[in-house]
PDB file of C-alpha atoms and ligand atoms in Angstrom:
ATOM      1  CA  UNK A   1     139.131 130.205  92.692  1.00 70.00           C
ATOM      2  CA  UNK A   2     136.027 127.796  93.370  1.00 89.00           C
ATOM      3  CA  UNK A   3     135.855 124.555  94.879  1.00 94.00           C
ATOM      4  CA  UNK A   4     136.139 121.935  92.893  1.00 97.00           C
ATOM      5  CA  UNK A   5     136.137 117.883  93.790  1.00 97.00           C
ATOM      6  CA  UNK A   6     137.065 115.679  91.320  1.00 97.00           C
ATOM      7  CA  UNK A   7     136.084 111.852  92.245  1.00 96.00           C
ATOM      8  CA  UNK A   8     138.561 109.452  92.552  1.00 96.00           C
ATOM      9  CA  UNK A   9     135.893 106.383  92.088  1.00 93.00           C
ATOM     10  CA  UNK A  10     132.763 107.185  90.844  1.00 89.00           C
ATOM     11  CA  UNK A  11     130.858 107.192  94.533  1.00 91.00           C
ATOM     12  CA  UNK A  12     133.906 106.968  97.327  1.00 98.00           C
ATOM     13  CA  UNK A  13     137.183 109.566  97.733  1.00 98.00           C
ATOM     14  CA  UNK A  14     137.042 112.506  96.334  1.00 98.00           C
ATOM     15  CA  UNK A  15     139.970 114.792  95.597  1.00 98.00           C
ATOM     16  CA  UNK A  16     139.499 118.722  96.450  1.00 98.00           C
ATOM     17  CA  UNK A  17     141.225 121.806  94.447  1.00 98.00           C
ATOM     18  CA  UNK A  18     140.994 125.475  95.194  1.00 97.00           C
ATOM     19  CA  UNK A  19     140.721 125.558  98.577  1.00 98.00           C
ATOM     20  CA  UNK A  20     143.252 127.110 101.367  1.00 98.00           C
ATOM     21  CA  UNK A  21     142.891 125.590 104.339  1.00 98.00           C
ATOM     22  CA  UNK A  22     145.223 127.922 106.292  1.00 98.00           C
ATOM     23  CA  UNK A  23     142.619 130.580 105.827  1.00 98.00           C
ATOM     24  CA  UNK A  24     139.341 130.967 107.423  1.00 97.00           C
ATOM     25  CA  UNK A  25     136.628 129.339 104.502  1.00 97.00           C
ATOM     26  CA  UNK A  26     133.404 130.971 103.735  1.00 97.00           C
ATOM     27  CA  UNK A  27     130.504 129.345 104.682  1.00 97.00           C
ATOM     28  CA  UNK A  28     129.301 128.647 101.059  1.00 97.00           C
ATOM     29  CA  UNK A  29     133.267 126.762 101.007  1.00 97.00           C
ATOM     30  CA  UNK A  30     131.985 125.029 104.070  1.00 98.00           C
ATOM     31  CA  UNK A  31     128.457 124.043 102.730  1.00 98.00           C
ATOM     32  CA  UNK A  32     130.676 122.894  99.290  1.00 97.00           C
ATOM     33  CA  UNK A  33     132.457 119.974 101.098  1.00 98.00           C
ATOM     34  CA  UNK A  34     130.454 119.286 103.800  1.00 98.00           C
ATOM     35  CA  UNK A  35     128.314 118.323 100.742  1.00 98.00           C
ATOM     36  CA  UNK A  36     131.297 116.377  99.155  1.00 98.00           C
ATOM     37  CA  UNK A  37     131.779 114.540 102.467  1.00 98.00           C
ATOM     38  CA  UNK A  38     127.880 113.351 102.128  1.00 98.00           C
ATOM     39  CA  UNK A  39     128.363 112.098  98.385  1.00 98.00           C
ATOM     40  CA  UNK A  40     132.172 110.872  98.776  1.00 98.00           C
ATOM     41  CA  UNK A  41     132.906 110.019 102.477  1.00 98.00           C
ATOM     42  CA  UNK A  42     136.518 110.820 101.968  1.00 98.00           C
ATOM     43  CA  UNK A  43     138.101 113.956 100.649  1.00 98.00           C
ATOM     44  CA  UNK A  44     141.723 114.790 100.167  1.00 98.00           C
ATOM     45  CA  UNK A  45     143.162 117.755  99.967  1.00 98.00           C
ATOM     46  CA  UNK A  46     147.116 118.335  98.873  1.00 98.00           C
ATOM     47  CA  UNK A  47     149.484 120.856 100.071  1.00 98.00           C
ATOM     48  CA  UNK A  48     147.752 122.302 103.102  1.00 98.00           C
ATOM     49  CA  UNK A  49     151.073 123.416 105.216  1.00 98.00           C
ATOM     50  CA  UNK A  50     148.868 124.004 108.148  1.00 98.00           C
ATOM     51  CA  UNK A  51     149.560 124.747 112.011  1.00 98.00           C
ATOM     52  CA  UNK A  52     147.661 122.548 114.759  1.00 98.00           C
ATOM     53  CA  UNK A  53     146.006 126.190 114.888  1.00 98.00           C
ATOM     54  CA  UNK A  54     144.314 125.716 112.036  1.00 98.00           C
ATOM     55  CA  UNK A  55     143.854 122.661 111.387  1.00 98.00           C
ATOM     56  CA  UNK A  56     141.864 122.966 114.623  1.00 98.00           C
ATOM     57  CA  UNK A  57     140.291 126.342 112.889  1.00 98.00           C
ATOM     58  CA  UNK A  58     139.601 124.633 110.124  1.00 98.00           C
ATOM     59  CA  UNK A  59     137.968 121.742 112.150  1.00 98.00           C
ATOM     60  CA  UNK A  60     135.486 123.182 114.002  1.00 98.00           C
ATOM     61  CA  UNK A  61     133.611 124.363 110.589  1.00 98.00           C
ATOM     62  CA  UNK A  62     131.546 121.135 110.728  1.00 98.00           C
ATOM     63  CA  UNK A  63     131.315 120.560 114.505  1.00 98.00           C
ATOM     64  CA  UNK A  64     133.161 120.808 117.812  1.00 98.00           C
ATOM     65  CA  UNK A  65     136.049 118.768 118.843  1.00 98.00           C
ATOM     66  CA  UNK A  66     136.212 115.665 120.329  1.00 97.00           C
ATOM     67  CA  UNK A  67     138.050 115.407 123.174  1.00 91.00           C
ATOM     68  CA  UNK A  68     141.136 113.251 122.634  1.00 85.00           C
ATOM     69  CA  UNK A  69     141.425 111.487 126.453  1.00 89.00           C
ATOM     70  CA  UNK A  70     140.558 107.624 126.672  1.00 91.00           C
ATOM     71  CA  UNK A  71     141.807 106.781 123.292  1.00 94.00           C
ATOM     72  CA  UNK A  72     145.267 105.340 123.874  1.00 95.00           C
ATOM     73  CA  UNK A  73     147.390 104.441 126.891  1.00 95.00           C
ATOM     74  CA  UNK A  74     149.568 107.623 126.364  1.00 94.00           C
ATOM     75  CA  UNK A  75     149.853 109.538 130.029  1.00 93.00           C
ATOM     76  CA  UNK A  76     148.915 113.150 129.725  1.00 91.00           C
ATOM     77  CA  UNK A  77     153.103 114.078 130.803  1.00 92.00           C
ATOM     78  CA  UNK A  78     154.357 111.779 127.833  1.00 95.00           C
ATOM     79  CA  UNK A  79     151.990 113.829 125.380  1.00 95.00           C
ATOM     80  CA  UNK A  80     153.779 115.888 122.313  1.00 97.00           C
ATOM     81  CA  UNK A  81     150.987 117.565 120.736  1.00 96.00           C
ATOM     82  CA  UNK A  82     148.506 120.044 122.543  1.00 94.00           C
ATOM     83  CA  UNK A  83     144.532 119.661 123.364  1.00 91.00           C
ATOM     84  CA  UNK A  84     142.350 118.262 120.909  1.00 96.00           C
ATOM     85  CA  UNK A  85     145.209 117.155 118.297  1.00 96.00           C
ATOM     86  CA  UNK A  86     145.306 113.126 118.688  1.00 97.00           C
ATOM     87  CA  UNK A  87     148.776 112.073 117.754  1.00 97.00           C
ATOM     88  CA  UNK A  88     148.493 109.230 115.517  1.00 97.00           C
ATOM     89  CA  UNK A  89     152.358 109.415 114.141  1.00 98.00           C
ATOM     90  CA  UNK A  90     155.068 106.843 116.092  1.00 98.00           C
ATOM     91  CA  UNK A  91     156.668 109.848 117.501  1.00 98.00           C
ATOM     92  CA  UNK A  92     157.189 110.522 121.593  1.00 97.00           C
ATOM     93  CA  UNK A  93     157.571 113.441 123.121  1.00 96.00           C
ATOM     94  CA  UNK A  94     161.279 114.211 122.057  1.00 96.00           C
ATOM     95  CA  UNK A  95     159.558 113.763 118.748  1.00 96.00           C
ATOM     96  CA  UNK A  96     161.740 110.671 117.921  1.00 97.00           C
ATOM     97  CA  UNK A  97     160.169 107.407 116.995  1.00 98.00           C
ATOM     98  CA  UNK A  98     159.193 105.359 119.958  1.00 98.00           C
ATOM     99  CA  UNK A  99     161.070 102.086 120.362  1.00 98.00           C
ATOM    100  CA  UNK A 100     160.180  98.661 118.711  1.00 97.00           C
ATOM    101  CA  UNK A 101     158.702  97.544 122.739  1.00 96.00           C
ATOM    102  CA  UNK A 102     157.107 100.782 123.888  1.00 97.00           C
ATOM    103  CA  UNK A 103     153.813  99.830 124.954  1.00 97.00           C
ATOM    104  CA  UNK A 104     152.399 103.239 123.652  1.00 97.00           C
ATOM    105  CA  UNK A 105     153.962 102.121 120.099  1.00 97.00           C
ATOM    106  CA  UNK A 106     152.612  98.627 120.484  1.00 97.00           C
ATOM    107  CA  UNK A 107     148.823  99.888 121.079  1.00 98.00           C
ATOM    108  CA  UNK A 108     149.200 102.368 118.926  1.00 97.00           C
ATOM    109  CA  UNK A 109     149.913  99.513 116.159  1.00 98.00           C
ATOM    110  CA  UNK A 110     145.928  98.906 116.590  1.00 98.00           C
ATOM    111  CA  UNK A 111     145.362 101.637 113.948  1.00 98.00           C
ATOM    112  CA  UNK A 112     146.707  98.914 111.377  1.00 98.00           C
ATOM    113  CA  UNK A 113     142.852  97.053 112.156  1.00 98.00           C
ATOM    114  CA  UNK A 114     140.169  98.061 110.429  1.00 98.00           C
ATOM    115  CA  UNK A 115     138.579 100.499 112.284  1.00 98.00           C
ATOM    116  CA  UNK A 116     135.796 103.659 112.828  1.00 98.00           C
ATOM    117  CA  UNK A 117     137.280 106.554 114.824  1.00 98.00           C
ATOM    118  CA  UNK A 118     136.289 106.420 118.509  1.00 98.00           C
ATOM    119  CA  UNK A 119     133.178 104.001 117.904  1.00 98.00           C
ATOM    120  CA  UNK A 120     134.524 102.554 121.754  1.00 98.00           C
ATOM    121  CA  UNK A 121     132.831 106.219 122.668  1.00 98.00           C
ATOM    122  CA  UNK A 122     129.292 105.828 123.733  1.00 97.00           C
ATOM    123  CA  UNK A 123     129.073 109.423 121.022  1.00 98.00           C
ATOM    124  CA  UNK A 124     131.320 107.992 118.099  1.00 98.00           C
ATOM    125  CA  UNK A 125     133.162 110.267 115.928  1.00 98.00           C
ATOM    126  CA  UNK A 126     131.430 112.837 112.824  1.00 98.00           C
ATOM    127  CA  UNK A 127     134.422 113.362 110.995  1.00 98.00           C
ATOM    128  CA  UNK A 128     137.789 112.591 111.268  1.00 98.00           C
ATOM    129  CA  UNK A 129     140.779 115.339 109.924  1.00 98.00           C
ATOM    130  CA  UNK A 130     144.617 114.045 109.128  1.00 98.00           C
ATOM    131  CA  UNK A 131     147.391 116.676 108.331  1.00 98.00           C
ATOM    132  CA  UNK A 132     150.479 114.434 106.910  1.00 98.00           C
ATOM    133  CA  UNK A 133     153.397 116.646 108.360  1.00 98.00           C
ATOM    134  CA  UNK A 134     156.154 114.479 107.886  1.00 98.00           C
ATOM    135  CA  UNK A 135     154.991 111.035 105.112  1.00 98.00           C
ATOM    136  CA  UNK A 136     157.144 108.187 104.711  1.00 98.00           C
ATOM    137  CA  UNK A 137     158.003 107.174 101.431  1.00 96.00           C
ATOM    138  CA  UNK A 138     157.455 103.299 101.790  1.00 97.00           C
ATOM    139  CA  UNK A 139     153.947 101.866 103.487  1.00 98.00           C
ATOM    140  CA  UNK A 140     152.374 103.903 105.520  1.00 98.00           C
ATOM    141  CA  UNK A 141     148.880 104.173 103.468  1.00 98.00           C
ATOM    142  CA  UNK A 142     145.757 104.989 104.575  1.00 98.00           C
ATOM    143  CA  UNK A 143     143.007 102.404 103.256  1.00 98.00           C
ATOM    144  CA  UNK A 144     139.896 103.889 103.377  1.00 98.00           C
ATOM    145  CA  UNK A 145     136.680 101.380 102.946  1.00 98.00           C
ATOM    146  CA  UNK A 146     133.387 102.269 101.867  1.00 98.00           C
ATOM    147  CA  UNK A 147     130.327 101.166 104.744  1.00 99.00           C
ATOM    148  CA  UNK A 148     127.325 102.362 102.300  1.00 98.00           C
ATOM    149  CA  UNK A 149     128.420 100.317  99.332  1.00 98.00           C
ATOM    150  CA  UNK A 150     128.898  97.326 101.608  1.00 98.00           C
ATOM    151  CA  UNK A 151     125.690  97.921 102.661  1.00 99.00           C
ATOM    152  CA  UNK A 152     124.014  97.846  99.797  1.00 98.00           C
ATOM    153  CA  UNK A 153     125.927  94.683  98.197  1.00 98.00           C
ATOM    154  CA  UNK A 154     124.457  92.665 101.022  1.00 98.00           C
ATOM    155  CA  UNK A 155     121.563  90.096 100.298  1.00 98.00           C
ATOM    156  CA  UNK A 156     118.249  91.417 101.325  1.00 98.00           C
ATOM    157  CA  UNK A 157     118.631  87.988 103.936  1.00 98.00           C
ATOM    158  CA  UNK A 158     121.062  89.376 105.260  1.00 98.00           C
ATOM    159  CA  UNK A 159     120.394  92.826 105.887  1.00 98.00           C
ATOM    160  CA  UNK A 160     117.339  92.086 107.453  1.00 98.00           C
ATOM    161  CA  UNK A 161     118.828  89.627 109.822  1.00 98.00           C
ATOM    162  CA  UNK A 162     121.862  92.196 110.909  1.00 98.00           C
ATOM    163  CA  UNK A 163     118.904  95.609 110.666  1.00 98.00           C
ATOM    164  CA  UNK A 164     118.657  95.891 114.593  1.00 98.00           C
ATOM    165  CA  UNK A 165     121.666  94.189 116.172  1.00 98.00           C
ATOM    166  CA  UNK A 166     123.513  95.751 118.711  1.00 98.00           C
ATOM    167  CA  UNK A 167     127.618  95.584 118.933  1.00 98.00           C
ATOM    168  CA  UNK A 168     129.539  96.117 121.933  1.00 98.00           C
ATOM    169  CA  UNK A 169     133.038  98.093 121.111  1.00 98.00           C
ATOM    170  CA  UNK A 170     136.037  98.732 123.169  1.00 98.00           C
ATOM    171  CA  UNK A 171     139.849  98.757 122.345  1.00 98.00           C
ATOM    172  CA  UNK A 172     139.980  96.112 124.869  1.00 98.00           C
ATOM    173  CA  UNK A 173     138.615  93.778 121.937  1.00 98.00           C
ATOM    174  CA  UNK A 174     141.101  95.449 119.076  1.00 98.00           C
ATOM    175  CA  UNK A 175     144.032  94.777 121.186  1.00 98.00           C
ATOM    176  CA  UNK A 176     143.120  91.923 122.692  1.00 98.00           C
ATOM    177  CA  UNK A 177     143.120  90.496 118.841  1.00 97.00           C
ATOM    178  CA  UNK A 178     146.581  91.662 119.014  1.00 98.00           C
ATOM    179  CA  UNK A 179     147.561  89.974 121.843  1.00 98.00           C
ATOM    180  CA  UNK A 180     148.207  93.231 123.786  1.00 98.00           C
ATOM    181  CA  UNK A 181     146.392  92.539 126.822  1.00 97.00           C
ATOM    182  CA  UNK A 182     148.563  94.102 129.952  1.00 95.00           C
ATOM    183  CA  UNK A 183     146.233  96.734 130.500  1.00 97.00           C
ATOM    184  CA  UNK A 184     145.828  98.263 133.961  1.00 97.00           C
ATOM    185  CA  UNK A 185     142.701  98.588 135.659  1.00 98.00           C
ATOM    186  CA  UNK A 186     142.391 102.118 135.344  1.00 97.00           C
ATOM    187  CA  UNK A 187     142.781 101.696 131.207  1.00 97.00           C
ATOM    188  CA  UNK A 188     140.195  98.153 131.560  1.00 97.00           C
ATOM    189  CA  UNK A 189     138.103 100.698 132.925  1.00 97.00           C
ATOM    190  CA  UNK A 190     138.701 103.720 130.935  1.00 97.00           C
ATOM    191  CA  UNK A 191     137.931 101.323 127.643  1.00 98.00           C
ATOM    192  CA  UNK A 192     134.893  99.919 128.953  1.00 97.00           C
ATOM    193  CA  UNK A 193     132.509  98.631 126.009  1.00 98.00           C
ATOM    194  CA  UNK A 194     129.841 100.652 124.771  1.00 98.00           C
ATOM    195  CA  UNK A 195     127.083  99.567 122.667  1.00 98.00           C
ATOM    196  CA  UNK A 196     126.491 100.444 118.866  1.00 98.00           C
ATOM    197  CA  UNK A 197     123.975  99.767 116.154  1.00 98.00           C
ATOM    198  CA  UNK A 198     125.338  97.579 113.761  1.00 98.00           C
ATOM    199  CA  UNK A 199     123.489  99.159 110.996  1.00 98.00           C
ATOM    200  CA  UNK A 200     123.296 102.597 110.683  1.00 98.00           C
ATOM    201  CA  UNK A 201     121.568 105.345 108.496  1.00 98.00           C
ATOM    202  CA  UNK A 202     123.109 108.500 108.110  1.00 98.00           C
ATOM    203  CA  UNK A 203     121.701 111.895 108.883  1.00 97.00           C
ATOM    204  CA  UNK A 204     121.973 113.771 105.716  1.00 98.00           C
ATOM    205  CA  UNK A 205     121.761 111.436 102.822  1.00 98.00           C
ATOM    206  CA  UNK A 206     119.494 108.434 105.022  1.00 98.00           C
ATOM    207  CA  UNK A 207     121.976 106.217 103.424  1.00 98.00           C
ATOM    208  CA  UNK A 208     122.105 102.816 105.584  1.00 98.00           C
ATOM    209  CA  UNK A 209     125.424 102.068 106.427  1.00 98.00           C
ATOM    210  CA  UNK A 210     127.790  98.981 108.266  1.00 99.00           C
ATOM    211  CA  UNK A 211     128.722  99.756 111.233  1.00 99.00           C
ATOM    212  CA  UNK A 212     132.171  97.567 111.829  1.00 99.00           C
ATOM    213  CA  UNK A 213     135.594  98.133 113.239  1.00 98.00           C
ATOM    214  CA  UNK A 214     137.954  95.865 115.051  1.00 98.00           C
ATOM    215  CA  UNK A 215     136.998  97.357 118.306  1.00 98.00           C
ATOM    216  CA  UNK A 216     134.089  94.861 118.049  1.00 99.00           C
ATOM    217  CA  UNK A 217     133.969  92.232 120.362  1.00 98.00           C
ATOM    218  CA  UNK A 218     130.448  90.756 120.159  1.00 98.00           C
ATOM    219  CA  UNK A 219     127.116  91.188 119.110  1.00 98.00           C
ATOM    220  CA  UNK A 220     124.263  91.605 122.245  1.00 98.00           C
ATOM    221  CA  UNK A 221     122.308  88.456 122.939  1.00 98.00           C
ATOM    222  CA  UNK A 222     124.613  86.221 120.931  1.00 98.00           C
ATOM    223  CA  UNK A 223     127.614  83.676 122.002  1.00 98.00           C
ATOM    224  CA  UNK A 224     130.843  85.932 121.632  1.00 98.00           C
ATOM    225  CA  UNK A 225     131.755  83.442 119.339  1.00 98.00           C
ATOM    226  CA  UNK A 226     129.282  83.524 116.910  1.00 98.00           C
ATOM    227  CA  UNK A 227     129.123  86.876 117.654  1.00 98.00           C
ATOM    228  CA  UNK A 228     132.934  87.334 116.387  1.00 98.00           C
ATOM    229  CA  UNK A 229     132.912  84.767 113.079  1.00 98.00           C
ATOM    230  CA  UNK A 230     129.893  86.904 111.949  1.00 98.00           C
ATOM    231  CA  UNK A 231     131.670  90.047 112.232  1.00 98.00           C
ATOM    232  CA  UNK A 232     134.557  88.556 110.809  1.00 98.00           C
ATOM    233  CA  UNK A 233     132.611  87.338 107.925  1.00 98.00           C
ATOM    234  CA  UNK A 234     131.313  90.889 107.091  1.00 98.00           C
ATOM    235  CA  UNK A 235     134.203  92.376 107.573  1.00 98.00           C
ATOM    236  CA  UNK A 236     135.403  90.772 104.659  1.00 98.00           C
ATOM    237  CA  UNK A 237     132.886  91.175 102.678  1.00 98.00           C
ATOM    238  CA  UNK A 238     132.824  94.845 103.659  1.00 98.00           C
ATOM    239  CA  UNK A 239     136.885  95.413 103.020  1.00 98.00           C
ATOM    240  CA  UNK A 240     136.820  94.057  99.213  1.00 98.00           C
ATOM    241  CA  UNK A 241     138.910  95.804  97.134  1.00 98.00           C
ATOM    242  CA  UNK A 242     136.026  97.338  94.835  1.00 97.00           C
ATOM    243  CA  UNK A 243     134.727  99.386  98.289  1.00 98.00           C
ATOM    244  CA  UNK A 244     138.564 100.522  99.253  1.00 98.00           C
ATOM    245  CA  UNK A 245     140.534 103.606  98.337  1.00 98.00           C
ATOM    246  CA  UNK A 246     144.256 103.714  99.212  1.00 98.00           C
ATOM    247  CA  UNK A 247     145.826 107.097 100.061  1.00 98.00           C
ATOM    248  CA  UNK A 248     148.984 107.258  99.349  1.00 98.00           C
ATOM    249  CA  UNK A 249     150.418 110.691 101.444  1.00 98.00           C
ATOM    250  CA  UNK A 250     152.630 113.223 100.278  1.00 98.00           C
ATOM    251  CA  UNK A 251     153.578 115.841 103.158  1.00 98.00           C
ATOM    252  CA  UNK A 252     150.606 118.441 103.697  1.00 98.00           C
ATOM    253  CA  UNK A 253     147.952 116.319 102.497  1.00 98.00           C
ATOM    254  CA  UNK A 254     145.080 116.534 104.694  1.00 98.00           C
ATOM    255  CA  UNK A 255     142.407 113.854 104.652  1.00 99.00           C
ATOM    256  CA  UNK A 256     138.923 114.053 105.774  1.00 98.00           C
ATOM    257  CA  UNK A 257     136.467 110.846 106.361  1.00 99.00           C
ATOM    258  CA  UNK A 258     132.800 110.855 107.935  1.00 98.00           C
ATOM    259  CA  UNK A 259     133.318 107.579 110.372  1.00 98.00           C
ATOM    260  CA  UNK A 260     129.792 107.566 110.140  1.00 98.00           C
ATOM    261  CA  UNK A 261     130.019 105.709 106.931  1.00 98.00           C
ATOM    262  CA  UNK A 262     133.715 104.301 106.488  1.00 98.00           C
ATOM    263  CA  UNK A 263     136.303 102.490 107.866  1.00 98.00           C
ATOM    264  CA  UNK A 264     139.869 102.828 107.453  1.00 99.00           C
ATOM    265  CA  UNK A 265     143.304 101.668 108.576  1.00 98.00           C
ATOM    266  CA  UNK A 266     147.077 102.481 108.050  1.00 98.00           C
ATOM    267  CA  UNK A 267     149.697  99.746 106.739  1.00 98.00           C
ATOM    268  CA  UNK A 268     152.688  98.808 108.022  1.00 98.00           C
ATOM    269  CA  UNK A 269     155.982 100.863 107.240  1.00 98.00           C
ATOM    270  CA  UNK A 270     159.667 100.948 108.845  1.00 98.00           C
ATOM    271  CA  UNK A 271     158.788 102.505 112.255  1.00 97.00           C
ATOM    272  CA  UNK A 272     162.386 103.760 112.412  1.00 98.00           C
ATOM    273  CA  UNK A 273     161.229 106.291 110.086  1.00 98.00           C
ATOM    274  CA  UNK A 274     159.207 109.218 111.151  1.00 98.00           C
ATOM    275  CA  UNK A 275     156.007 109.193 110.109  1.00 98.00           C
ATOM    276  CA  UNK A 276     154.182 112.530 112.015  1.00 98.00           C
ATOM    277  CA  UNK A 277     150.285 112.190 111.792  1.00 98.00           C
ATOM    278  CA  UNK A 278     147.546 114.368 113.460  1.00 98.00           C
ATOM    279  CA  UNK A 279     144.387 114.635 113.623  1.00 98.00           C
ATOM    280  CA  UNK A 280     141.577 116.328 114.651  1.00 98.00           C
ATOM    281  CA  UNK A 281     138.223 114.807 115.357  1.00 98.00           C
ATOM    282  CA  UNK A 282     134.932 116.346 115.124  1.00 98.00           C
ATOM    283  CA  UNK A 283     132.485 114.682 117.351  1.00 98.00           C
ATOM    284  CA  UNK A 284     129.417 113.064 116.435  1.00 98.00           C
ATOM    285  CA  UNK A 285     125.994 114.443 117.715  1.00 94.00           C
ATOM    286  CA  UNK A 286     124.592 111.339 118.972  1.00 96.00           C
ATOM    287  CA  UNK A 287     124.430 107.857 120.835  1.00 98.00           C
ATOM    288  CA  UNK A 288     123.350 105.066 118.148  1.00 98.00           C
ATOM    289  CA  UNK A 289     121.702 103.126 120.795  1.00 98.00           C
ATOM    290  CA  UNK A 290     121.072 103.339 124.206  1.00 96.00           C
ATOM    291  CA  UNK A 291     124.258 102.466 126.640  1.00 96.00           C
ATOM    292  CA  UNK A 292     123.150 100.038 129.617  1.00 88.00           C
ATOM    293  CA  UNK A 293     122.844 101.852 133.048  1.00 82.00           C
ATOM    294  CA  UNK A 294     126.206 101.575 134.711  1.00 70.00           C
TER     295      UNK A 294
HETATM  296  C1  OGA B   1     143.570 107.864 112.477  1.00 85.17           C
HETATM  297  C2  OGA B   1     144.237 106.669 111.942  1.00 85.17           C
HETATM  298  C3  OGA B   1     145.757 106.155 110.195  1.00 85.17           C
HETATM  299  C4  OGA B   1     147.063 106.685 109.719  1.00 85.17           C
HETATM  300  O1  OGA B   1     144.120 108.962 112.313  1.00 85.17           O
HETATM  301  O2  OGA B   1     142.486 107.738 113.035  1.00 85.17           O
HETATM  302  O3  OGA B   1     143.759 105.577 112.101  1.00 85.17           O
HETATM  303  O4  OGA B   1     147.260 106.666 108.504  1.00 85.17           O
HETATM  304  N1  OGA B   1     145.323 106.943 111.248  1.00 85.17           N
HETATM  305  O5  OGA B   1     147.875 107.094 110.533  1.00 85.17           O
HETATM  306 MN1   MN B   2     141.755 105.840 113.056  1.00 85.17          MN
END
């Protein structure tokens, strides 16, 4: 059976049929959605009962893996899943659901911001890959927002004013919004800002694209709090509901999103629950801007 993607809106999520992803794909499969991903952004696949094995296999067809270290303040002994899975459920190592004050839980709560996979990494993330193993049945989407249609709805005024800024990003900023700010010094410098363009254009398609996420914490060469109100400003412009598609997961969906050009988030849901999430994360190829000399 072929490939097929039927779109969910016209230009943003598209949904995938006939493909296996517990088997190795051919590369005209791979050249099918890697195309997809460049038109849609988002793909979602359903019933893909797939091992960390291959979801890792399945991965690496567009790129190799990001390395998962400096993301979180989980210590490498209190880590469930193996290398290169990021563990984005509420789950510990006993695979129970962490408790309510857990500071791991409580950081990990930063996922619920707006946000562009590993854009705090001087390289931010290609694609980003989420196997639903275990869904909950209340909350617990995944909002997805469209960066090229935001884009393009801006004024020309705008667009040329915001065409070469520079953000700095760290998860210092996104928690720090949350008022999670007991970090030690070896996580301050672990999540040490980088810099990123604020516009960016995308290597296949050229499309220009915003380049937001909470991890934002000003703008280079501006007062942090102009800086912030701007960014706070196009984030809302940018998170309308006409650019955002909500997934709503059934166990063994797997969603796909190029960072590149979206952002997403997950919404709240009774953390008593267990909600298993992981991903894999294919890395991007390239700095957007230069980083300063450390
Ligand atoms: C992620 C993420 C959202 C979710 O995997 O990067 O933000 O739905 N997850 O768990
Ligand atoms: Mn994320």
């Amino acid at each position: 059976m072929a490939i097929g993607i039927r779109s969910l809106t016209p230009d943003f999520a598209g949904e995938v049929s006939g493909v296996d992803l517990t088997r190795p794909l051919t590369a005209t499969e791979v050249a099918g959605l890697e195309a997809g991903m460049d038109r849609y952004a988002v793909l979602i696949y359903h019933g893909q009962a797939v091992t960390d094995e291959q979801q890792k296999t399945f991965s690496l067809n567009f790129g190799a893996l990001e390395v998962t270290g400096g993301g979180n303040v989980t210590q490498a002994s209190q880590q469930r899943l193996g290398a290169f899975m990021a563990d984005v459920s509420n789950l510990g190592a006993d695979h129970k659901p962490l408790p309510r004050d857990d500071r791991r839980r409580m950081f990990n709560l930063g996922n619920q911001l707006w946000h562009s996979d590993s854009s705090f990494r001087a390289v931010p993330a290609k694609y980003s890959i989420l196997s639903g193993r275990t869904a909950v049945d209340k909350g617990g989407r995944t909002e997805f927002a469209d960066m090229r249609a935001a884009y393009d709805a801006l004024d020309a005024r705008t667009r040329s004013e915001i065409e070469d800024l520079v953000c700095e990003h760290s998860l210092i900023y996104s928690r720090g919004a949350l008022g999670f700010t007991d970090l030690t010094d070896e996580e301050r410098a672990m999540f040490k800002p980088v810099r990123q363009r604020l516009v960016r254009v995308h290597p296949v398609t050229r499309r220009k694209s915003l380049f937001l996420a909470s991890h934002i914490g000003t703008i280079v060469g501006w007062p942090m709090p102009e800086a912030r109100m701007f960014i706070r400003d196009l984030t809302e412009h940018a998170v309308q509901p006409r650019f955002v598609h909500k997934h709503v997961w059934t166990q063994y969906d797997m969603v796909m999103w190029d960072n590149r050009s979206t952002m997403h988030r997950v919404t709240r849901f009774d953390e008593t629950k267990v909600r298993d999430m992981r991903r894999t994360t294919v890395a991007g190829d390239g700095m957007t801007v230069e980083q300063l000399a450390a």
